[in-house]
Structure formats: structure tokens, C-alpha cells
Coordinates of C-alpha atoms in Angstrom, one line a residue:
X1 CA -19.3 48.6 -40.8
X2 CA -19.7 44.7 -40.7
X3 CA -22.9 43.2 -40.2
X4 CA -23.3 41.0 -37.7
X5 CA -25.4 38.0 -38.0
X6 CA -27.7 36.7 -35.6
X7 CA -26.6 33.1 -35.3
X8 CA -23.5 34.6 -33.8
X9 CA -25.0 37.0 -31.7
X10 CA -26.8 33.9 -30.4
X11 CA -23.6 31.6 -29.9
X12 CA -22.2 34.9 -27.9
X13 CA -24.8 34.8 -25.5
X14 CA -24.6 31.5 -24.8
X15 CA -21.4 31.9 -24.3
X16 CA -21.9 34.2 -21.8
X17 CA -24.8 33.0 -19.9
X18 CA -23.9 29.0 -19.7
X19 CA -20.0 29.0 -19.8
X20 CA -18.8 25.9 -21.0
X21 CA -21.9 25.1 -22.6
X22 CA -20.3 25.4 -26.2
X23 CA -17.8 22.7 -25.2
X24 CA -20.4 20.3 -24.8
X25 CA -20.9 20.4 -21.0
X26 CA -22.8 22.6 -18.8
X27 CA -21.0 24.3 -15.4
X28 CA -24.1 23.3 -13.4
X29 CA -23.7 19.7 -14.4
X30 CA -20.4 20.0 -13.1
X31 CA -21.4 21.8 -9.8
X32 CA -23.5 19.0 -9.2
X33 CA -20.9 16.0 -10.1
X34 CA -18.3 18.3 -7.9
X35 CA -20.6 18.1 -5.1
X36 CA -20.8 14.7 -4.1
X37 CA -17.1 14.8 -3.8
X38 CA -15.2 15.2 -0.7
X39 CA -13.6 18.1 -2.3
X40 CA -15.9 19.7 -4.7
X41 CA -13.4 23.4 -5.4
X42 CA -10.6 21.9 -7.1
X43 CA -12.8 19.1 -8.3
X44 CA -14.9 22.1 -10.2
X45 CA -11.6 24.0 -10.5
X46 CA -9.3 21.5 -12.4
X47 CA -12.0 19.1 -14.2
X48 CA -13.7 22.1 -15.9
X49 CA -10.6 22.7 -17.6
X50 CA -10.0 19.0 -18.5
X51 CA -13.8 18.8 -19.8
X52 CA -13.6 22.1 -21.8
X53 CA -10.5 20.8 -23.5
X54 CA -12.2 17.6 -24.3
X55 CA -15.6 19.0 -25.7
X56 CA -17.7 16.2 -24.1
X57 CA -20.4 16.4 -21.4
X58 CA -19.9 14.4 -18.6
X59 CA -22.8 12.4 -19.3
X60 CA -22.1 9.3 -16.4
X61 CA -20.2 8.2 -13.2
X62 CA -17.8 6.5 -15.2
X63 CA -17.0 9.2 -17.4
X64 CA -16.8 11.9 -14.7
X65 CA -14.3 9.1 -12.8
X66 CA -12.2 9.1 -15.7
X67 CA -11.9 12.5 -16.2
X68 CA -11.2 13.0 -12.4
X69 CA -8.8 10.3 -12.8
X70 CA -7.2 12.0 -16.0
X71 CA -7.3 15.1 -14.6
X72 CA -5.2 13.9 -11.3
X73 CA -2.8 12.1 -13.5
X74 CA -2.1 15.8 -15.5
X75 CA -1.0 17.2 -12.2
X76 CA 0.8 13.8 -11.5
X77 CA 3.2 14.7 -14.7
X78 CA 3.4 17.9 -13.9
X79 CA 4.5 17.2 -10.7
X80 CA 7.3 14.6 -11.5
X81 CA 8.4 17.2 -13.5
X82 CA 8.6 19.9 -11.1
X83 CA 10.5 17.0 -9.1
X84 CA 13.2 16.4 -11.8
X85 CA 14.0 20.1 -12.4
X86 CA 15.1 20.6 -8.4
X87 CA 17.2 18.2 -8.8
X88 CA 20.0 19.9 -9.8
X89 CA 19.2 22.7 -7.2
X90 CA 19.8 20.2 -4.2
X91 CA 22.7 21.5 -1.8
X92 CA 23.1 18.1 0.2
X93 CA 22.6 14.9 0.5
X94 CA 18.8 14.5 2.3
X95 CA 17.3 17.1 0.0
X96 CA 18.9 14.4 -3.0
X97 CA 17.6 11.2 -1.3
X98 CA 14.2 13.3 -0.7
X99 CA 13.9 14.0 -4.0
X100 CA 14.5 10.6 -5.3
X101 CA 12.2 9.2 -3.4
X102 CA 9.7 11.7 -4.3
X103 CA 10.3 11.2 -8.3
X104 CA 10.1 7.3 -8.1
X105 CA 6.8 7.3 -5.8
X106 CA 5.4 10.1 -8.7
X107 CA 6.2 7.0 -10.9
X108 CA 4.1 4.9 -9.5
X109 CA 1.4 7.1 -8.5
X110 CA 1.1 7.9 -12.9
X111 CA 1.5 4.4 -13.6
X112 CA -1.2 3.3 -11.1
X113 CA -3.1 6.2 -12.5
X114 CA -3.1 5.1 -15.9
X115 CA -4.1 2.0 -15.0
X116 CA -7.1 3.2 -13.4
X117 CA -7.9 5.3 -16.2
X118 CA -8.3 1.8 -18.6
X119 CA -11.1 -0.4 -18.2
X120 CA -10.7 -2.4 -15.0
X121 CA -12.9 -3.6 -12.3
X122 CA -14.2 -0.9 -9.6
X123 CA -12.3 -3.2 -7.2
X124 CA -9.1 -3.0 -9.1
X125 CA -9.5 0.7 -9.7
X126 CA -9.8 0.8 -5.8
X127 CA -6.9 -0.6 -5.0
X128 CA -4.4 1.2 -7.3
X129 CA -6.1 5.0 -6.7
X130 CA -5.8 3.7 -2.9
X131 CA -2.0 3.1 -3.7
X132 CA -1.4 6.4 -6.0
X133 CA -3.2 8.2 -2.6
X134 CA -0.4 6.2 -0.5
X135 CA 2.7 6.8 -2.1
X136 CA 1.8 10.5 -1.9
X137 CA 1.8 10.4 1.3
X138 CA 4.9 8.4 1.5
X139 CA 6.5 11.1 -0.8
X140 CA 5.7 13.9 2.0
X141 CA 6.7 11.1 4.7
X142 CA 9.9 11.2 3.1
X143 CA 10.7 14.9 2.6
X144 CA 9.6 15.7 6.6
X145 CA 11.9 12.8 8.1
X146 CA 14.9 14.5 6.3
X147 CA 13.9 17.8 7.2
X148 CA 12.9 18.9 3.9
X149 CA 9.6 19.6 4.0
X150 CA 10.0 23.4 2.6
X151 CA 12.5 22.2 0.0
X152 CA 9.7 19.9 -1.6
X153 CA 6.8 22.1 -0.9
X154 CA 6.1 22.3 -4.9
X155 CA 5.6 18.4 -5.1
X156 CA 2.8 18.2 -2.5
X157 CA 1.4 21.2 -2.7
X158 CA -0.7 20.8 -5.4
X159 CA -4.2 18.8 -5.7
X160 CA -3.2 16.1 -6.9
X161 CA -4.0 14.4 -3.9
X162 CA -7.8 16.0 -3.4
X163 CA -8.5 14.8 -6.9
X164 CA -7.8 11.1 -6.1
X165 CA -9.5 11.2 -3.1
X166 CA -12.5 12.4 -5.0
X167 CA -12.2 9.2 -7.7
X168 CA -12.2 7.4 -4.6
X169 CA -15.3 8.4 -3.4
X170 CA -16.6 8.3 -6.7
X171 CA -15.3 4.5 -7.4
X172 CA -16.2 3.0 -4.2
X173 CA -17.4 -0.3 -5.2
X174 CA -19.9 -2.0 -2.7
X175 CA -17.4 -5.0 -2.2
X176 CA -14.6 -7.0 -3.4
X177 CA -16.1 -10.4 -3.5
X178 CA -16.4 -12.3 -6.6
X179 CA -14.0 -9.5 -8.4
X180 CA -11.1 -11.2 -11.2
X181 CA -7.6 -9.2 -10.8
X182 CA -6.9 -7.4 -14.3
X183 CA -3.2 -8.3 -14.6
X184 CA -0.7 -8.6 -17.7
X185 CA 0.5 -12.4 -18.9
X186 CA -2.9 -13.6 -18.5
X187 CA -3.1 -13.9 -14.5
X188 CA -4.1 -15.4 -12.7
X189 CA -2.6 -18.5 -14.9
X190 CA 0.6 -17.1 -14.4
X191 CA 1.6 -20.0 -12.0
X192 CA 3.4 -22.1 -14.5
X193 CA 2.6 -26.0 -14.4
X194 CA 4.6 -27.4 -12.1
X195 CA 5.4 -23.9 -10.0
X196 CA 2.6 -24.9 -7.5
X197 CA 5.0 -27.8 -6.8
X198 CA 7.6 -25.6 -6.0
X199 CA 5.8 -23.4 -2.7
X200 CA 4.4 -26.9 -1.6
X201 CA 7.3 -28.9 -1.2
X202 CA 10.5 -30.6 -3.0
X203 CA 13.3 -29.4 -4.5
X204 CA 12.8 -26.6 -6.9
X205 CA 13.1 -26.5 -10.3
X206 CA 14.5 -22.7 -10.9
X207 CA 14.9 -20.3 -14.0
X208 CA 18.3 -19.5 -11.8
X209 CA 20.1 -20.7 -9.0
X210 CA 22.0 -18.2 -6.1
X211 CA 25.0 -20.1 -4.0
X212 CA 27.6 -18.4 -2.0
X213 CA 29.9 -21.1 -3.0
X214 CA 29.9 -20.7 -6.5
X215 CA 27.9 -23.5 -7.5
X216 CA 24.8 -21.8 -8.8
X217 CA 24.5 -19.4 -11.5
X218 CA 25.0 -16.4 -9.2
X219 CA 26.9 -15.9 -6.2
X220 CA 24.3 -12.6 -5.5
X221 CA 20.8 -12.7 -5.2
X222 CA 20.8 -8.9 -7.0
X223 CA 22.4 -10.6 -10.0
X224 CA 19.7 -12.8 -10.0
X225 CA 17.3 -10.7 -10.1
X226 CA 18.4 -8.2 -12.7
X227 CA 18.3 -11.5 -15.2
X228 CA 14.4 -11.1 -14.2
X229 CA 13.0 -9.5 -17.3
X230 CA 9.2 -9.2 -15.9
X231 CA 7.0 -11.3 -18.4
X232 CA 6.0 -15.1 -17.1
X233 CA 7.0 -16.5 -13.9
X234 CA 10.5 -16.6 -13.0
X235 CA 12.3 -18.4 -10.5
X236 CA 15.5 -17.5 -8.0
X237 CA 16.2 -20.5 -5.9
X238 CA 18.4 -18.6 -3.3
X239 CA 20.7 -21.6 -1.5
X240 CA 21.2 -21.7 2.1
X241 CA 23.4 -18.4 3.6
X242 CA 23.4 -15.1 4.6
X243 CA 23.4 -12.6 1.7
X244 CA 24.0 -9.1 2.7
X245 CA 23.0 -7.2 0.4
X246 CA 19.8 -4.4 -0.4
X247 CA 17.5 -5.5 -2.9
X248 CA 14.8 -3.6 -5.2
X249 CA 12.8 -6.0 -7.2
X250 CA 10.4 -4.0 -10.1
X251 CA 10.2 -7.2 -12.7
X252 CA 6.4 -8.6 -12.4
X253 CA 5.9 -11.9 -11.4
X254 CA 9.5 -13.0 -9.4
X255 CA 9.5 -15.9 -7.7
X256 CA 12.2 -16.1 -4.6
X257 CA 12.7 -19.9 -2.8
X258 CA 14.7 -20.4 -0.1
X259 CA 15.9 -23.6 1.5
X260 CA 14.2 -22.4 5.1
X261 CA 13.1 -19.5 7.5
X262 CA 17.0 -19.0 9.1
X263 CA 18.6 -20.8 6.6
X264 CA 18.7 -18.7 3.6
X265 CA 19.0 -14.7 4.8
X266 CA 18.8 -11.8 3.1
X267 CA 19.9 -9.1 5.1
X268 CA 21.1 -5.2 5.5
X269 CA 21.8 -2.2 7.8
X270 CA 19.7 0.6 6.4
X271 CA 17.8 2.9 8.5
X272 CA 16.2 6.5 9.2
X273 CA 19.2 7.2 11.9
X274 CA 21.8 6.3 9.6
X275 CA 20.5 8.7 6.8
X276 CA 18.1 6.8 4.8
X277 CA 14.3 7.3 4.4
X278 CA 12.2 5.4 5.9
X279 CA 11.0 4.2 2.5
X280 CA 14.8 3.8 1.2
X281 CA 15.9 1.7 4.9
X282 CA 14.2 -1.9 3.5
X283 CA 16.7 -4.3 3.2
X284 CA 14.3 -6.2 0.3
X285 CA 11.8 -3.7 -1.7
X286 CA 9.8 -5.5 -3.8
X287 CA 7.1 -3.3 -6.2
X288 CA 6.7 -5.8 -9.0
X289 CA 3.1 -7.1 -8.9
X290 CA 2.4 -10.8 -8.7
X291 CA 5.8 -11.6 -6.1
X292 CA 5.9 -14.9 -4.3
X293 CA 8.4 -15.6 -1.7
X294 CA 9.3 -19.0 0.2
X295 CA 11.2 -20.1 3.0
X296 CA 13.3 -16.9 3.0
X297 CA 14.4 -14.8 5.9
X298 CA 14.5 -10.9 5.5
X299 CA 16.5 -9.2 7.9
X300 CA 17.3 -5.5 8.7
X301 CA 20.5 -5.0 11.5
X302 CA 20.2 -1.6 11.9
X303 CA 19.1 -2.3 15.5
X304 CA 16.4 -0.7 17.9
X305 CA 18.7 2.3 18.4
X306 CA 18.6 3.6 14.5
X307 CA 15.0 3.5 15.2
X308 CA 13.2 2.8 11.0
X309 CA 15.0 0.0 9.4
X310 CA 12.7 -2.2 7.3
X311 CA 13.7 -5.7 6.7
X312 CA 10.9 -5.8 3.9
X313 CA 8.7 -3.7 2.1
X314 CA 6.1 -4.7 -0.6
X315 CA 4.3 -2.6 -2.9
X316 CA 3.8 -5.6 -4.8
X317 CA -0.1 -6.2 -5.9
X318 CA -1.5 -9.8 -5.3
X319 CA 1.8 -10.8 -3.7
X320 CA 2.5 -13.4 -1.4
X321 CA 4.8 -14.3 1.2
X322 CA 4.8 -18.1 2.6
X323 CA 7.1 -19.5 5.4
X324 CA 9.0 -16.3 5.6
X325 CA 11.0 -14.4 8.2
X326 CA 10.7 -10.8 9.2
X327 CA 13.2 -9.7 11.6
X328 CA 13.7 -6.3 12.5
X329 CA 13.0 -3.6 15.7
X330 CA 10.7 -0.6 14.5
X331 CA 9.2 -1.1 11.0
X332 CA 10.3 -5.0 10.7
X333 CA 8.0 -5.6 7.8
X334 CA 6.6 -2.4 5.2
X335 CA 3.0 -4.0 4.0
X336 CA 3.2 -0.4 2.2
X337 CA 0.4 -0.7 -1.0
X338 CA -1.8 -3.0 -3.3
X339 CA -3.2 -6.2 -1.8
X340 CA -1.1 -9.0 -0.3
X341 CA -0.8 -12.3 1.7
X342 CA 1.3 -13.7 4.7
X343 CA 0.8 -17.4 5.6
X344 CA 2.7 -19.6 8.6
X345 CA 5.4 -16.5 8.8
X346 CA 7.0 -14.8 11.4
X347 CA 7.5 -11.4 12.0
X348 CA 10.0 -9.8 14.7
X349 CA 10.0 -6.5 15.6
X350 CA 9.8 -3.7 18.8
X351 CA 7.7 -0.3 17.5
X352 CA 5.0 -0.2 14.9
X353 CA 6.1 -3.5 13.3
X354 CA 3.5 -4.3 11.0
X355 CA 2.8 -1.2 9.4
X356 CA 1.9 0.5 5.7
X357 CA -1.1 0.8 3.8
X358 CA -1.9 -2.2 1.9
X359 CA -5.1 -4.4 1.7
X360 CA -3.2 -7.6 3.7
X361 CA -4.2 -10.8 5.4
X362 CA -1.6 -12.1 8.2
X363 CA -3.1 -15.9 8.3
X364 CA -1.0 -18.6 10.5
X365 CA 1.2 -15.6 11.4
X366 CA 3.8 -15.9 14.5
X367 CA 3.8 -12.3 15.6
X368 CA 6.8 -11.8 18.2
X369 CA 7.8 -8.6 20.0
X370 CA 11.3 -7.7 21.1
X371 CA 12.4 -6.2 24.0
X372 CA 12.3 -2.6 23.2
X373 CA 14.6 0.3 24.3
X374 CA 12.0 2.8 25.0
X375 CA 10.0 0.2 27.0
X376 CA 7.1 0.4 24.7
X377 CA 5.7 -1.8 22.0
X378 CA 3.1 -1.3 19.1
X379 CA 2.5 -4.5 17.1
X380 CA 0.5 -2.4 13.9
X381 CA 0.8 1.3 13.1
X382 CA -1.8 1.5 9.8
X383 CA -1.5 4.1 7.7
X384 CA -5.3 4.6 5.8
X385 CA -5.3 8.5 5.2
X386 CA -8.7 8.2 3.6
X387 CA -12.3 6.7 4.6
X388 CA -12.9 5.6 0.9
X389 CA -9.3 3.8 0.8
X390 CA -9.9 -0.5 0.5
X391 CA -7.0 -0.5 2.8
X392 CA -6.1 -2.3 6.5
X393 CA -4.6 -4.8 8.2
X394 CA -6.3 -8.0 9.2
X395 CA -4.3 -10.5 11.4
X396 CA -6.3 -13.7 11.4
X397 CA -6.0 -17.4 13.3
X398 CA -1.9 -15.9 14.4
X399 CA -0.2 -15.7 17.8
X400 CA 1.1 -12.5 18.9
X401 CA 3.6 -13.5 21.8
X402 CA 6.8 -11.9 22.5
X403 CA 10.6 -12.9 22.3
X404 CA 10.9 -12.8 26.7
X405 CA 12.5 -10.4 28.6
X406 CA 9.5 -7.2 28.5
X407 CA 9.9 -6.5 32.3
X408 CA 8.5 -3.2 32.7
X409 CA 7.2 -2.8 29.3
X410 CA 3.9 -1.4 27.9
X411 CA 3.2 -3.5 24.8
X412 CA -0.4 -2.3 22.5
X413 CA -1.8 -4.3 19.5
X414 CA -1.5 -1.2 17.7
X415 CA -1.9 2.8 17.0
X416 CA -2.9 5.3 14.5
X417 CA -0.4 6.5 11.9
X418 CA -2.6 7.8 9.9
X419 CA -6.3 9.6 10.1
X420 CA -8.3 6.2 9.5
X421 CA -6.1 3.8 10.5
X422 CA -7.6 0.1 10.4
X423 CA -6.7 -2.8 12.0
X424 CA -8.8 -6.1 12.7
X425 CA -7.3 -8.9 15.0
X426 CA -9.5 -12.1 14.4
X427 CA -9.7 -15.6 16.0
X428 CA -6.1 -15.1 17.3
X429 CA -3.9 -15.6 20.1
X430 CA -2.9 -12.9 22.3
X431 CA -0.1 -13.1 24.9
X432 CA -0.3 -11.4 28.1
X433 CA 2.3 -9.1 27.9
X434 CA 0.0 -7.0 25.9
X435 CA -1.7 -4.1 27.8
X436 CA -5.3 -4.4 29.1
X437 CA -6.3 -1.2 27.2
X438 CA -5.1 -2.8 23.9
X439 CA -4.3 0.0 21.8
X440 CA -2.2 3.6 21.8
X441 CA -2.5 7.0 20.7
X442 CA -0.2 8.2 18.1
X443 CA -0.7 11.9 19.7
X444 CA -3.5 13.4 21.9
X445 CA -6.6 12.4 20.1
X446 CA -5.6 12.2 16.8
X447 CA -8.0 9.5 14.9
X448 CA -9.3 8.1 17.6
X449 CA -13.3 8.7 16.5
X450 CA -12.2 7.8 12.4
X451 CA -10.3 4.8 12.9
X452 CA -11.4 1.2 12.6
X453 CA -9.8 -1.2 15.2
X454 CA -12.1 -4.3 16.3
X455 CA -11.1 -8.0 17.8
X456 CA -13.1 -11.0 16.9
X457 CA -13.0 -13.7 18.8
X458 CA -9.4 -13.6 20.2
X459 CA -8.1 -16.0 22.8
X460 CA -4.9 -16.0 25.2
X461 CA -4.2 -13.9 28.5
X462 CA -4.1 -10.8 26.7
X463 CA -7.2 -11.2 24.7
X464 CA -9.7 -9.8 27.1
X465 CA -11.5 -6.7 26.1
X466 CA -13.3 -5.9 29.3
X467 CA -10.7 -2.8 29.5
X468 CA -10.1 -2.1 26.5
X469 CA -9.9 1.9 25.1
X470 CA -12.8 3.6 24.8
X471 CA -12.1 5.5 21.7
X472 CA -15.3 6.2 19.3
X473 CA -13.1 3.8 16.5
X474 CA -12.7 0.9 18.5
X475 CA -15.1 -2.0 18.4
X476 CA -15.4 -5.4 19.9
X477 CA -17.2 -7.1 16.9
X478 CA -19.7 -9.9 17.7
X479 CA -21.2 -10.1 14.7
X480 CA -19.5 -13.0 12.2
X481 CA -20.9 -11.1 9.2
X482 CA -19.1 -7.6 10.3
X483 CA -15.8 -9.8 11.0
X484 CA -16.0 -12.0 7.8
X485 CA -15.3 -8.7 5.7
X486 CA -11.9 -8.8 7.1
X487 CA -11.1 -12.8 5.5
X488 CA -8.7 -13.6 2.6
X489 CA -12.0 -14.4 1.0
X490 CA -13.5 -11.1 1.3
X491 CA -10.9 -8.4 2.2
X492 CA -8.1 -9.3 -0.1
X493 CA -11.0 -11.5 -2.7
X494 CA -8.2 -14.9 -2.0
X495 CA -10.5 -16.8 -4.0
X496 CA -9.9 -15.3 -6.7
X497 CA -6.0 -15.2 -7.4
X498 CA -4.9 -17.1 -4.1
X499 CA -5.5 -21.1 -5.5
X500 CA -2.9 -20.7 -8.9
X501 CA -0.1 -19.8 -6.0
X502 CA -0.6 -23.1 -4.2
X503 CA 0.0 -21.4 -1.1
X504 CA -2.6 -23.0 1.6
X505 CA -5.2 -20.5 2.7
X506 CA -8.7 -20.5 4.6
X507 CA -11.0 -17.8 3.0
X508 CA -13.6 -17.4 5.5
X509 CA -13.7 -17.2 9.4

């Protein structure tokens, strides 16, 4: 019979009375970091795992971030996976467009998680778990609008989702002010000299040129594009026309200039009632970071009656759009993820116009509502599905009017897509076709005590919020302090990235 010695009768019991303990990290430690979470079970389920197979005790915040944010990431893969192996089980054509959808977004959500796994700021960090959280959602957005919802159930299913919202509440940074954008090529001198020039005024001086008639390099604006390889700055100087054509723009740092809101157009047809996602209906998709467009009209077609049709949607961090055109009917322009910035544009649309969940500033905006066929308009439909998400819409120092011709209609600022919607309408003008009560349920009472919707300061024959909804979420803010944490300056941190564009901007109130 073997002897057994006591140092390993010792290791046995420790074994057995602190599991994990021999790894390097105790299970009570864990309990403890789990617990501050918004889902401690799978927090404690999943990073035990990931901590046991590392050896290391989670000694700080930091390090139990990154392991949530590692451990989120696994099921990520794993997920994408499971995505790419259905594939060849799809019987039709909406489980395939589903699951397309679903695979790209899962691209995303690992590169954004990966990104947030490297040293970057809190703010940063933010921002892209935020985004991984949000093209979740859009993946399960996308699987129940083609009535797929059971075919995808293994892609959503899992906790991915809990996990980020746990490195969300584990990140949140106290504020965004003062923060410097981590971003390849050096940003935010990515501007070349002389490319402030070219969003300010003059004739530009392009990398490429796109002309209908031949007399550029391209006769397609997707041809120039695809000559984008995503390093430094590039610039498309699209000529004056109508190009009709769908667009999906991943390089980094693209620069589009037009010759005028109107004059050049960039337009499609795609939409949810012709078979599309809503995701998959934008006309220009645009999820290269650092994007600048000028004097450029997007346009979607599709008309009211095909309901979803996006003109443009940008997933695009520390974008920005200047002198633009939106014109749709219901989901005119996608502000879908990361951080971005409208200035002096104008935006066209019937039902839940302005909607996604990016960090965005609308500054100078011309906000103009159609004539819709169901009689009703919502100008913003926000889509924060999380309290720790560094997400909303702020429309600041624009004019929300309409096109003419609204007898009989019921027109609201805005209503809840998601569980925390947020919307802030500050120091702008507001037309009186919009309803006294100001706002709309999305059904029954669905985020009416967690959203965030507040007016600052508005002005116009709409503006008056002495009957305004009552909801728990709304809020007429008088103080300058609460309102200025909804400024270029603060919300999207302007001041930071904003003045190598050259695009004009006011960062406070």
C-alpha cells in the first residue's frame, strides 16, 4: 500500500473546502465581485471558469473587467460559430438574410470586444461594450422582423449579453469630459493638412473623383469606395447626380464630398416590406470609424407604405456628418452605435425618424416631418436597452417643423424603443404641429419610469411643457448643469476629436 504524504493530504483539503483556491483565486472573492453586478449567476457561473483557467486571483476592478470582458468575448466566438454552422441548414430566404445579419453584427460585437479588452480609456471602453450590447440586440431585432426568432434561438440565447451588461456596470466611468479617443493612424491628427479646407469651403482636392458622365475616375460611388483601403484619410468627391445605388462602407477614415444637399444623391429602395431587415434596408451603411460626409444627400424610396427603409445608417465611431440630407418616411436616418455628429443637416422622415443607439449630437439640425399614412408621427424612437449604456440622442439649437400638409395628424417628439430610452431636446425650436403631451408610448407602459426624456429651454408653438406626459422618465430640466451633460462638449467629449474635422461646432449650452 502506498503511503500517502501529508502535504498532499493537505492540498486535497483545500481543494475541497476553498474550491478554486489552488488556481490562485478564492470562490468567495468571486461571490463578492459577482455581486455588485446586475447579474451576479452567470457572472459567478462563466468567470469562474475563465479565472480557473487562468490561475490568477482577481486581485482589481480592472482585472475582474477584463476577465468579464474576456469571458463575454469566448461566448461571442462561440456564438459566431454556432451562426456559421446553420447556415447551411437555412430553408429560405429570411432565415439566410437573418443569419447574415446575425454573423456580421457577431463581428462586430468580438471586434469591439477585443478592443475593450486592450488598454483604452473607461470612456472608450464604454462606448464600444455599449455598441457590442447594441448590435446584440440588433441581431435579435433582425431574426424577429423576419419571423425567425426560433430558427436563431442558439445565437441569443446565451449570456453573452448579461456578461457585457455586467462590464458595463463595472466600467462606468464618472464622465466623458477631458477623455482622448484611442484610434489607429494616430487620431485624432488623421485630418490631413489641407482636408480641413475641404468640409469648410472650395473645391476639393480628392484621392478620387465619382461623375456620372465619365469624367472622374469612377462613374460609381461603390467603385470608389472599394479603392478605400482604410489607413489615412481618403477622399471621394462624388459630382453632382443621382446615384442609385446601396452602399456599405467598412474602410476607417472615408471621406465623402458632395457638391450640395440635393445636388449630389445617393439613393435606394430597400426596406422591411420588401424583404430586407431593418438593419440591411439603408441605402448608405457606413461602420468604418472616423467617416466624414459633406454636402451629400442620402435617400431611401421605399416610401411610407414599406414601412423601415433607412436612407442612412452609421455605426461609425467619432463620425460626422455636415450639410447632409436625410430623406426617408420611417427610419430616415439609423444613428445605430459609437459616438457621432450632425451639424446644419436635414433630416426627413414620418415614424421614429431619428432612431438607434449611438452617443449623437444633432446641432443646427432641420428636423422635418412628412405627412404620414397612419396619421401619426414620432420624431426619435431611442433604443438604450441598458441604464449603464453612454448612449442617447441629444438634439440641440435645431428646428423640428414639418413638410405641411399634417391635417389630422398626431405628431410626438419621441417614444421608447427600448427599456431606457433617452432623448434630450435642448435650446430648440419646436413647431406646433407637435402634440401638447409631447411624447408616445411604444406599448402600455413599457419604459415609461426607466427612460430619460427632458427639454431644456425649447422655444416655438410646440415647445410648451405645461401638458406634457406625466411619465416617472420624463423631465423638464431647469437646471443648466443637468442640461449641459447632453452638449457636444460633454456628451459626445467634441472637444476632443471634433476641431481636426473643421466642421463648426458649439460645445456647451
Amino acid at each position: 500500500m502506498a503511503v500517502i504524504h501529508s502535504r498532499w493530504i493537505l492540498i486535497v483539503l483545500v481543494v475541497l473546502n476553498f474550491p478554486g483556491a489552488i488556481f490562485g483565486y478564492s470562490e468567495k472573492e468571486l461571490k463578492n465581485w459577482c455581486s455588485q453586478t446586475p447579474y451576479p449567476a452567470p457572472c459567478e457561473q462563466f468567470i469562474k471558469a475563465k479565472a480557473t483557467a487562468k490561475h490568477s486571483p482577481i486581485a482589481t476592478k480592472s482585472h475582474f473587467l477584463k476577465l468579464l470582458v474576456e469571458t463575454a468575448l469566448d461566448g461571442a466566438v462561440s456564438a459566431q460559430k454556432t451562426a456559421l454552422s446553420l447556415g447551411p441548414k437555412c430553408h429560405n430566404g429570411r432565415e439566410k438574410s437573418a443569419l447574415t445579419d446575425c454573423v456580421d453584427l457577431y463581428n462586430q460585437i468580438i471586434s469591439r470586444l477585443n478592443r475593450s479588452a486592450d488598454r483604452c480609456s473607461s470612456v472608450d471602453a464604454q462606448t464600444w461594450l455599449s455598441a457590442s450590447l447594441t448590435a446584440l440586440d440588433t441581431c435579435r431585432n433582425s431574426l424577429q422582423e423576419l419571423g425567425v426568432s426560433a430558427f436563431g434561438y442558439p445565437l441569443t440565447s446565451n449570456n453573452v449579453s448579461k456578461l457585457i451588461s455586467d462590464g458595463l456596470s463595472v466600467n462606468k466611468p464618472a464622465s466623458p469630459q477631458g477623455f482622448e479617443p484611442t484610434m489607429a493612424e494616430g487620431f485624432p491628427t488623421w485630418v490631413r493638412p489641407g482636408d480641413r479646407k475641404l468640409l469648410q469651403s472650395g473645391s476639393p482636392s480628392a484621392d478620387v473623383v465619382v461623375a456620372k458622365d465619365g469624367s472622374g475616375n469612377f462613374k460609381t460611388v461603390k467603385e470608389a469606395v472599394a479603392a478605400a483601403k482604410g489607413g489615412g484619410r481618403f477622399v471621394i468627391y462624388v459630382k453632382a447626380g443621382v446615384y442609385s445605388e446601396n452602399l456599405e462602407i467598412n474602410a476607417k477614415n472615408v471621406m465623402l464630398i458632395g457638391d450640395g444637399i440635393g445636388k449630389t444623391v445617393i439613393t435606394g429602395s430597400r426596406s422591411v416590406g420588401g424583404g430586407f431587415t431593418t438593419f440591411r434596408s439603408a441605402t448608405v451603411a457606413v461602420d468604418g470609424d472616423g467617416f466624414i460626409a459633406r454636402d451629400i444627400t442620402f435617400r431611401n424610396t421605399a416610401g411610407a407604405a414599406n414601412h423601415q427603409a433607412v436612407a442612412l445608417r452609421s455605426g461609425s465611431d467619432l463620425s460626422v456628418f455636415y450639410r447632409c440630407g436625410f430623406e426617408g418616411y420611417q427610419d430616415t436616418l439609423y444613428v445605430y452605435a459609437e459616438r457621432q455628429f450632425y451639424k446644419q443637416c436635414d433630416i426627413y422622415g414620418t415614424v421614429d425618424f431619428i432612431f438607434g443607439n449611438a452617443a449623437v449630437v444633432l446641432q443646427d439640425c432641420n428636423i422635418i416631418a412628412r405627412d404620414p399614412p397612419n396619421r401619426t408621427i414620432t420624431v426619435t424612437a431611442q433604443g438604450r436597452s441598458d441604464p449603464n449604456q453612454n448612449t442617447g440622442i441629444s438634439i440641440h439649437n435645431s428646428r423640428i417643423t414639418s413638410a405641411g400638409g399634417l391635417s389630422g395628424v398626431k405628431a410626438y417628439l419621441g417614444r421608447p424603443w427600448r427599456q431606457y430610452s433617452r432623448t434630450v431636446i435642448m435650446k430648440s425650436s419646436i413647431g406646433g404641429f407637435i402634440s401638447p403631451a409631447g411624447w408616445l408610448e411604444w406599448s402600455g407602459n413599457f419604459a415609461l419610469n426607466t427612460l430619460y426624456y427632458g427639454e431644456y429651454m425649447n422655444t416655438g408653438p410646440g415647445a410648451s411643457t405645461a401638458n406634457r406626459v406625466k411619465w416617472k422618465g420624463y423631465r423638464v430640466i431647469t437646471s443648466a448643469t443637468e442640461a449641459s451633460k447632453f452638449t457636444v462638449g460633454n456628451f459626445i467629449a467634441g472637444g476632443s476629436w471634433l476641431p481636426s474635422t473643421g466642421v463648426p461646432f458649439t460645445p456647451g449650452l
